[in-house]
Coordinates of C-alpha atoms and ligand atoms in Angstrom, one line a residue:
M4 CA 40.8 0.3 -8.5
G5 CA 39.9 -0.2 -4.9
E6 CA 37.6 -2.9 -3.3
Q7 CA 34.2 -3.2 -5.0
V8 CA 30.9 -4.2 -3.5
L9 CA 28.4 -6.2 -5.5
A10 CA 24.7 -5.2 -5.4
A11 CA 21.5 -6.0 -7.1
V12 CA 20.0 -2.7 -8.3
R13 CA 16.4 -2.1 -9.4
T14 CA 16.7 -0.1 -12.6
G15 CA 13.0 0.0 -13.6
P16 CA 9.7 -1.8 -13.1
G17 CA 10.5 -5.5 -12.7
R18 CA 14.1 -5.0 -13.7
T19 CA 17.2 -5.8 -11.7
E20 CA 20.9 -5.4 -12.7
L21 CA 24.0 -6.6 -10.8
R22 CA 26.3 -3.6 -10.3
E23 CA 29.5 -2.8 -8.5
F24 CA 30.0 0.1 -6.2
P25 CA 33.2 1.4 -4.6
M26 CA 33.7 0.2 -1.0
P27 CA 32.7 3.3 1.0
E28 CA 35.3 5.1 3.2
V29 CA 33.8 4.7 6.6
P30 CA 33.7 8.0 8.6
D31 CA 34.4 8.2 12.3
D32 CA 30.7 8.2 13.0
G33 CA 29.6 5.6 10.4
A34 CA 30.0 1.8 9.9
L35 CA 29.7 -0.9 7.3
L36 CA 27.5 -4.0 7.7
K37 CA 28.4 -7.2 6.0
V38 CA 24.9 -8.3 5.0
E39 CA 24.1 -11.9 5.8
V40 CA 20.4 -12.0 5.1
A41 CA 17.9 -9.6 3.6
G42 CA 14.3 -10.6 4.1
I43 CA 11.8 -10.0 1.3
C44 CA 8.1 -9.1 1.9
G45 CA 5.0 -8.2 0.1
T46 CA 6.0 -4.5 0.0
D47 CA 9.0 -5.5 -2.2
V48 CA 6.7 -7.2 -4.6
K49 CA 4.7 -4.0 -5.0
M50 CA 7.7 -1.7 -5.1
Y51 CA 9.5 -3.9 -7.7
A52 CA 6.5 -4.1 -10.0
K53 CA 5.7 -0.4 -9.7
P54 CA 8.7 1.6 -8.4
P55 CA 7.5 4.9 -6.8
F56 CA 10.3 6.7 -8.6
A57 CA 12.8 6.1 -11.5
D58 CA 16.1 6.4 -9.7
P59 CA 18.2 3.2 -9.2
V60 CA 17.5 1.5 -5.9
I61 CA 19.2 -1.3 -4.1
M62 CA 16.1 -2.9 -2.5
G63 CA 16.2 -4.9 0.7
H64 CA 14.8 -3.3 3.9
E65 CA 14.8 -6.3 6.3
N66 CA 18.5 -6.6 7.0
V67 CA 20.7 -8.7 9.3
G68 CA 24.4 -8.9 9.2
V69 CA 27.7 -8.4 11.0
I70 CA 29.5 -5.2 11.7
A71 CA 32.4 -5.3 9.3
R72 CA 34.0 -1.9 10.0
A73 CA 33.0 0.7 12.5
G74 CA 34.3 4.2 13.1
R75 CA 35.4 4.9 16.7
T76 CA 32.5 7.3 17.4
F77 CA 29.9 5.0 15.8
A78 CA 31.2 2.0 17.9
E79 CA 31.1 4.1 21.0
R80 CA 27.6 5.6 20.5
Q81 CA 26.0 2.4 19.2
D82 CA 27.8 0.2 21.7
V83 CA 28.8 -2.3 19.0
R84 CA 32.1 -3.9 17.9
E85 CA 33.3 -5.3 14.7
G86 CA 31.9 -8.9 14.4
D87 CA 28.6 -8.2 16.3
R88 CA 25.5 -9.5 14.6
V89 CA 22.7 -7.0 14.4
F90 CA 19.3 -6.5 12.9
V91 CA 19.0 -3.1 11.2
E92 CA 15.7 -1.2 11.1
H93 CA 15.0 0.2 7.7
Y94 CA 14.0 3.6 9.2
V95 CA 16.9 6.1 9.4
G96 CA 15.3 8.8 11.5
C97 CA 16.6 12.3 12.4
M98 CA 16.9 11.4 16.1
R99 CA 15.8 14.9 17.0
C100 CA 12.1 15.1 16.4
E101 CA 9.5 14.0 18.9
W102 CA 8.7 10.7 17.1
C103 CA 12.4 9.7 17.0
R104 CA 12.8 10.6 20.7
I105 CA 10.1 8.2 21.7
G106 CA 11.4 5.4 19.5
E107 CA 8.8 5.8 16.7
Y108 CA 11.3 6.5 13.9
R109 CA 8.7 5.1 11.4
H110 CA 6.8 8.4 11.7
C111 CA 9.9 10.6 11.2
E112 CA 9.8 13.0 8.2
L113 CA 13.4 12.4 7.4
T114 CA 12.8 8.7 6.7
D115 CA 9.5 9.1 4.8
W116 CA 10.1 8.7 1.1
R117 CA 6.5 9.5 0.4
T118 CA 6.8 13.1 1.6
N119 CA 10.5 13.7 1.5
P120 CA 12.4 13.1 -1.7
D121 CA 15.7 13.1 0.2
A122 CA 14.6 10.6 2.8
R123 CA 16.9 7.9 4.0
R124 CA 15.3 4.4 4.3
Y125 CA 17.0 1.1 3.6
G126 CA 15.6 -0.5 0.5
Y127 CA 14.0 2.8 -0.7
T128 CA 16.8 5.4 -0.9
T129 CA 18.5 5.6 -4.3
S130 CA 22.0 4.4 -4.7
D131 CA 22.8 7.7 -6.4
N132 CA 23.1 9.2 -2.9
P133 CA 26.5 9.4 -1.1
Y134 CA 27.7 6.0 0.2
H135 CA 25.4 4.2 -2.4
L136 CA 24.8 1.2 -0.2
W137 CA 21.3 1.9 1.0
G138 CA 19.7 -1.5 0.6
G139 CA 20.2 -5.1 1.7
F140 CA 20.4 -6.8 -1.7
A141 CA 24.1 -6.1 -1.6
Q142 CA 27.2 -7.5 0.0
Y143 CA 27.5 -4.5 2.3
L144 CA 25.2 -1.9 3.7
Y145 CA 26.3 1.6 4.8
L146 CA 25.4 2.5 8.4
P147 CA 25.3 6.3 9.2
W148 CA 25.4 7.6 12.8
N149 CA 21.6 7.5 13.0
A150 CA 21.0 3.9 11.8
V151 CA 19.0 1.9 14.4
L152 CA 20.5 -1.4 15.4
H153 CA 19.2 -4.3 17.5
K154 CA 21.8 -6.8 18.7
V155 CA 21.0 -10.4 17.8
P156 CA 21.5 -12.6 20.8
A157 CA 24.0 -15.5 20.6
G158 CA 22.3 -18.7 19.3
V159 CA 20.0 -16.9 16.9
S160 CA 21.1 -17.5 13.3
A161 CA 21.1 -14.8 10.7
E162 CA 18.3 -16.5 8.8
L163 CA 16.1 -16.7 12.0
A164 CA 17.0 -13.1 12.8
G165 CA 15.7 -12.2 9.3
I166 CA 12.2 -12.8 10.6
A167 CA 12.6 -10.0 13.1
T168 CA 10.8 -7.5 10.8
P169 CA 7.5 -9.5 10.2
Q170 CA 7.6 -10.5 13.9
S171 CA 8.0 -6.9 15.1
N172 CA 5.1 -6.0 12.8
G173 CA 3.1 -8.8 14.4
I174 CA 3.8 -7.4 17.9
E175 CA 3.2 -3.8 16.8
W176 CA -0.1 -4.3 14.9
A177 CA -1.7 -7.0 16.9
L178 CA -0.6 -6.0 20.5
F179 CA 0.2 -2.3 20.4
S180 CA -2.2 -1.0 17.7
A181 CA -5.2 -3.4 17.9
G182 CA -4.8 -4.2 21.6
V183 CA -4.9 -8.0 21.5
G184 CA -4.3 -9.4 25.0
Y185 CA -5.5 -11.9 27.5
D186 CA -8.7 -13.7 26.4
S187 CA -9.0 -11.9 23.1
A188 CA -10.8 -13.5 20.2
V189 CA -8.9 -12.7 17.0
L190 CA -9.5 -13.2 13.3
I191 CA -6.3 -13.0 11.3
Q192 CA -6.9 -12.9 7.6
G193 CA -4.1 -14.2 5.4
P194 CA -1.6 -16.9 6.4
G195 CA 1.6 -15.4 4.8
Q196 CA 4.6 -14.5 6.9
Q197 CA 2.8 -11.4 8.3
G198 CA -0.4 -13.3 9.3
L199 CA 1.7 -16.1 10.9
S200 CA 3.8 -13.6 12.8
Q201 CA 0.6 -12.0 14.1
T202 CA -0.6 -15.5 15.2
V203 CA 2.5 -16.0 17.3
A204 CA 2.2 -12.5 18.9
C205 CA -1.5 -13.1 19.7
K206 CA -0.8 -16.5 21.2
Q207 CA 2.0 -15.3 23.4
A208 CA -0.2 -12.3 24.6
G209 CA -2.9 -14.7 25.8
A210 CA -5.6 -14.6 23.1
S211 CA -8.1 -17.4 23.8
L212 CA -9.3 -17.8 20.2
I213 CA -7.1 -17.3 17.1
I214 CA -8.8 -18.0 13.8
V215 CA -6.6 -17.7 10.6
T216 CA -8.1 -17.6 7.1
G217 CA -6.6 -18.5 3.8
T218 CA -7.4 -19.9 0.4
S219 CA -7.1 -23.4 -0.9
R220 CA -3.6 -22.9 -2.2
D221 CA -2.6 -21.8 1.4
A222 CA -3.2 -25.4 2.8
A223 CA 0.5 -25.8 4.0
R224 CA 0.5 -22.3 5.5
L225 CA -2.7 -22.9 7.3
E226 CA -1.2 -26.1 8.8
L227 CA 1.8 -24.0 9.9
A228 CA -0.6 -21.5 11.4
K229 CA -2.0 -24.3 13.6
R230 CA 1.5 -25.3 14.7
L231 CA 2.2 -21.7 15.6
G232 CA -0.9 -21.4 17.8
A233 CA -4.0 -20.9 15.7
D234 CA -7.1 -22.6 17.3
A235 CA -9.0 -22.8 14.0
V236 CA -8.3 -22.2 10.3
I237 CA -10.8 -21.4 7.5
D238 CA -10.4 -21.9 3.8
V239 CA -12.5 -19.1 2.5
Q240 CA -12.9 -20.8 -0.8
T241 CA -14.5 -24.0 0.5
E242 CA -16.2 -22.7 3.7
D243 CA -18.3 -19.6 4.5
P244 CA -16.1 -17.6 6.8
R245 CA -19.0 -15.6 8.3
D246 CA -20.8 -18.8 9.4
R247 CA -17.5 -20.4 10.7
V248 CA -16.6 -17.3 12.8
R249 CA -20.1 -17.2 14.2
E250 CA -19.9 -20.9 15.1
L251 CA -16.5 -20.6 16.6
T252 CA -17.4 -17.6 18.8
G253 CA -20.8 -19.0 19.9
G254 CA -22.6 -16.3 17.8
K255 CA -20.7 -13.4 19.3
G256 CA -18.1 -12.5 16.8
V257 CA -14.4 -11.7 17.4
D258 CA -12.9 -8.8 19.4
I259 CA -10.2 -7.9 16.8
V260 CA -9.7 -8.5 13.1
L261 CA -6.2 -8.2 11.5
D262 CA -6.0 -7.9 7.8
C263 CA -2.8 -9.5 6.5
T264 CA -4.1 -10.4 3.0
S265 CA -2.6 -9.1 -0.2
G266 CA -4.4 -8.4 -3.5
A267 CA -7.8 -9.5 -2.1
G268 CA -9.6 -6.2 -2.8
T269 CA -12.3 -5.1 -0.4
A270 CA -13.4 -8.6 0.7
P271 CA -11.2 -8.9 3.8
V272 CA -12.4 -5.5 5.2
L273 CA -16.0 -6.4 4.5
L274 CA -15.6 -9.8 6.1
G275 CA -13.8 -8.2 9.1
I276 CA -16.6 -5.7 9.7
D277 CA -19.2 -8.6 9.7
A278 CA -17.0 -10.9 11.8
L279 CA -16.5 -8.3 14.6
K280 CA -18.6 -8.5 17.8
R281 CA -21.8 -6.4 18.1
R282 CA -20.0 -3.4 19.6
E283 CA -16.6 -1.9 20.1
G284 CA -14.5 -4.3 18.0
T285 CA -11.2 -3.2 16.4
L286 CA -10.3 -3.7 12.8
L287 CA -6.7 -3.3 11.6
I288 CA -6.4 -2.5 7.9
Q289 CA -3.7 -2.2 5.2
G290 CA -3.5 0.6 2.7
E291 CA -3.6 -1.5 -0.4
L292 CA -6.7 0.1 -2.0
A293 CA -6.5 3.8 -2.9
A294 CA -10.3 4.0 -2.5
F295 CA -13.1 1.9 -1.1
P296 CA -16.3 2.0 -3.1
D297 CA -19.5 1.5 -1.1
F298 CA -17.7 1.4 2.2
P299 CA -20.3 0.4 4.8
V300 CA -19.8 3.4 7.0
K301 CA -23.3 3.0 8.6
Q302 CA -22.5 -0.6 9.8
V303 CA -19.1 0.5 11.0
T304 CA -20.5 3.3 13.2
E305 CA -23.4 1.3 14.4
K306 CA -21.1 -1.4 15.6
S307 CA -18.8 1.3 17.0
I308 CA -15.8 -0.2 15.3
T309 CA -12.3 1.3 15.8
I310 CA -10.2 1.2 12.7
K311 CA -6.4 1.1 13.1
S312 CA -3.7 1.3 10.4
A313 CA -0.9 -1.2 9.8
R314 CA 2.2 0.9 9.8
G315 CA 5.6 -0.6 10.5
H316 CA 7.1 -1.1 13.9
S317 CA 8.6 0.8 16.9
F318 CA 11.9 0.3 18.6
R319 CA 10.2 -1.7 21.4
A320 CA 8.4 -4.0 19.0
C321 CA 11.7 -4.9 17.4
E322 CA 13.4 -5.6 20.7
L323 CA 10.5 -7.8 21.7
A324 CA 10.6 -9.6 18.3
V325 CA 14.3 -10.3 18.7
K326 CA 13.7 -11.6 22.2
Q327 CA 10.9 -13.8 21.0
L328 CA 13.1 -15.3 18.3
A329 CA 15.8 -16.0 20.9
S330 CA 13.3 -17.7 23.3
G331 CA 12.7 -20.6 21.0
R332 CA 9.1 -20.8 22.3
F333 CA 7.6 -21.0 18.9
P334 CA 8.9 -22.9 15.8
L335 CA 9.5 -19.6 14.0
Q336 CA 12.3 -21.2 12.0
E337 CA 9.6 -23.0 10.0
L338 CA 8.7 -19.6 8.5
A339 CA 12.0 -19.4 6.7
T340 CA 11.1 -21.6 3.7
H341 CA 13.1 -20.3 0.8
R342 CA 16.5 -18.8 0.1
F343 CA 18.1 -17.2 -3.0
G344 CA 21.5 -15.7 -3.9
L345 CA 22.2 -12.2 -5.1
S346 CA 22.0 -13.0 -8.8
D347 CA 18.5 -14.4 -8.2
V348 CA 16.9 -11.3 -6.7
D349 CA 14.3 -11.1 -9.5
R350 CA 13.2 -14.7 -8.9
A351 CA 13.3 -14.2 -5.1
I352 CA 10.9 -11.3 -5.3
R353 CA 8.6 -13.2 -7.7
A354 CA 8.6 -16.1 -5.3
V355 CA 7.2 -13.8 -2.6
G356 CA 4.6 -12.7 -5.1
G357 CA 3.6 -16.3 -5.6
E358 CA 5.0 -16.6 -9.2
V359 CA 7.8 -19.0 -8.4
G360 CA 7.9 -22.1 -6.1
E361 CA 5.4 -23.5 -3.8
D362 CA 4.4 -22.9 -0.2
V363 CA 6.5 -19.9 0.1
V364 CA 6.3 -18.2 3.5
H365 CA 9.4 -16.2 4.2
V366 CA 12.1 -15.6 1.6
S367 CA 15.7 -14.9 2.6
L368 CA 18.1 -13.2 0.2
L369 CA 21.7 -14.3 0.9
P370 CA 23.9 -11.7 -0.8
W371 CA 27.1 -13.7 -0.5
E372 CA 25.6 -16.6 -2.5
D373 CA 25.1 -16.6 -6.3
Ligands
ZN429 ZN1 9.0 -5.7 4.6
ZN430 ZN1 12.9 12.2 13.5

């Protein structure tokens, strides 16, 4: 028997098994990544509890590691060598369509598991596919010719680089989608890793007022939000967030609202609509709810609100995120609060879901540890 690779495989709702896979033969235009860190986010919590399909999946879509083996053509085209530390985007685009050509792989049909059953996307593609290693909760990850890599600068640890995904979302959603910039007043709802990454992006972009909301159990995260640049924080359970936003903005309301909550129902969107300024504010929303009963469409149109959707990150956002991590300008290492080994994937995902441990912000899965 040849070399084997250990992986944590999702075999059903809330079920994980450790399995071994044969070490793939690396083709000339492919490579193997030795996974150092796989970040876990709220999406994993949802996909673990309610898998979108029954096939076995090695989850883990926020992956950092070292190039262990690279075919000659892969190394040449990707400009990498064995030993290089890289952050791997989870999108594996076709590289031919218009979206891919402009660096927006996230919109490519070939990486969209929702509409394409044969899509390739790390953490979502079944391990039944050739090469098997399509997720970061494994010792190795297979890299085809069209994997998108970002080199991690020297001095940035694997664990810190593991924050590249939430940080790139922060840059994408707050700056590129919602247009936060110089002198913006922003309300960020939810102080999890995503809300905190948005805080940093807004601060660096020059926002003059950053307000972050949370609940009473978020006390430590709200303190961290202040260290990362929030001007004010609101505990929505002990204070009236509408009154506080009005007070903090001199009665005007904020320019932009970013919803980074999870499992909070319609409340964050309704608060966002109320908190926005009288005209032309922007609201960035998540797609958690399938439908929105009694959506206040009249208020939205009267306030001339623009609604934007939170949807992943572009190549440019990832590059900027990696640069920001390397700059050391913000204490982003404070986000990396918890680490788990490969045999603890189940606990690690539950920790992100708030079921295990306290004050969890960002969880790192280290596949070479037990
Ligand atoms: Zn994620
Ligand atoms: Zn494409």
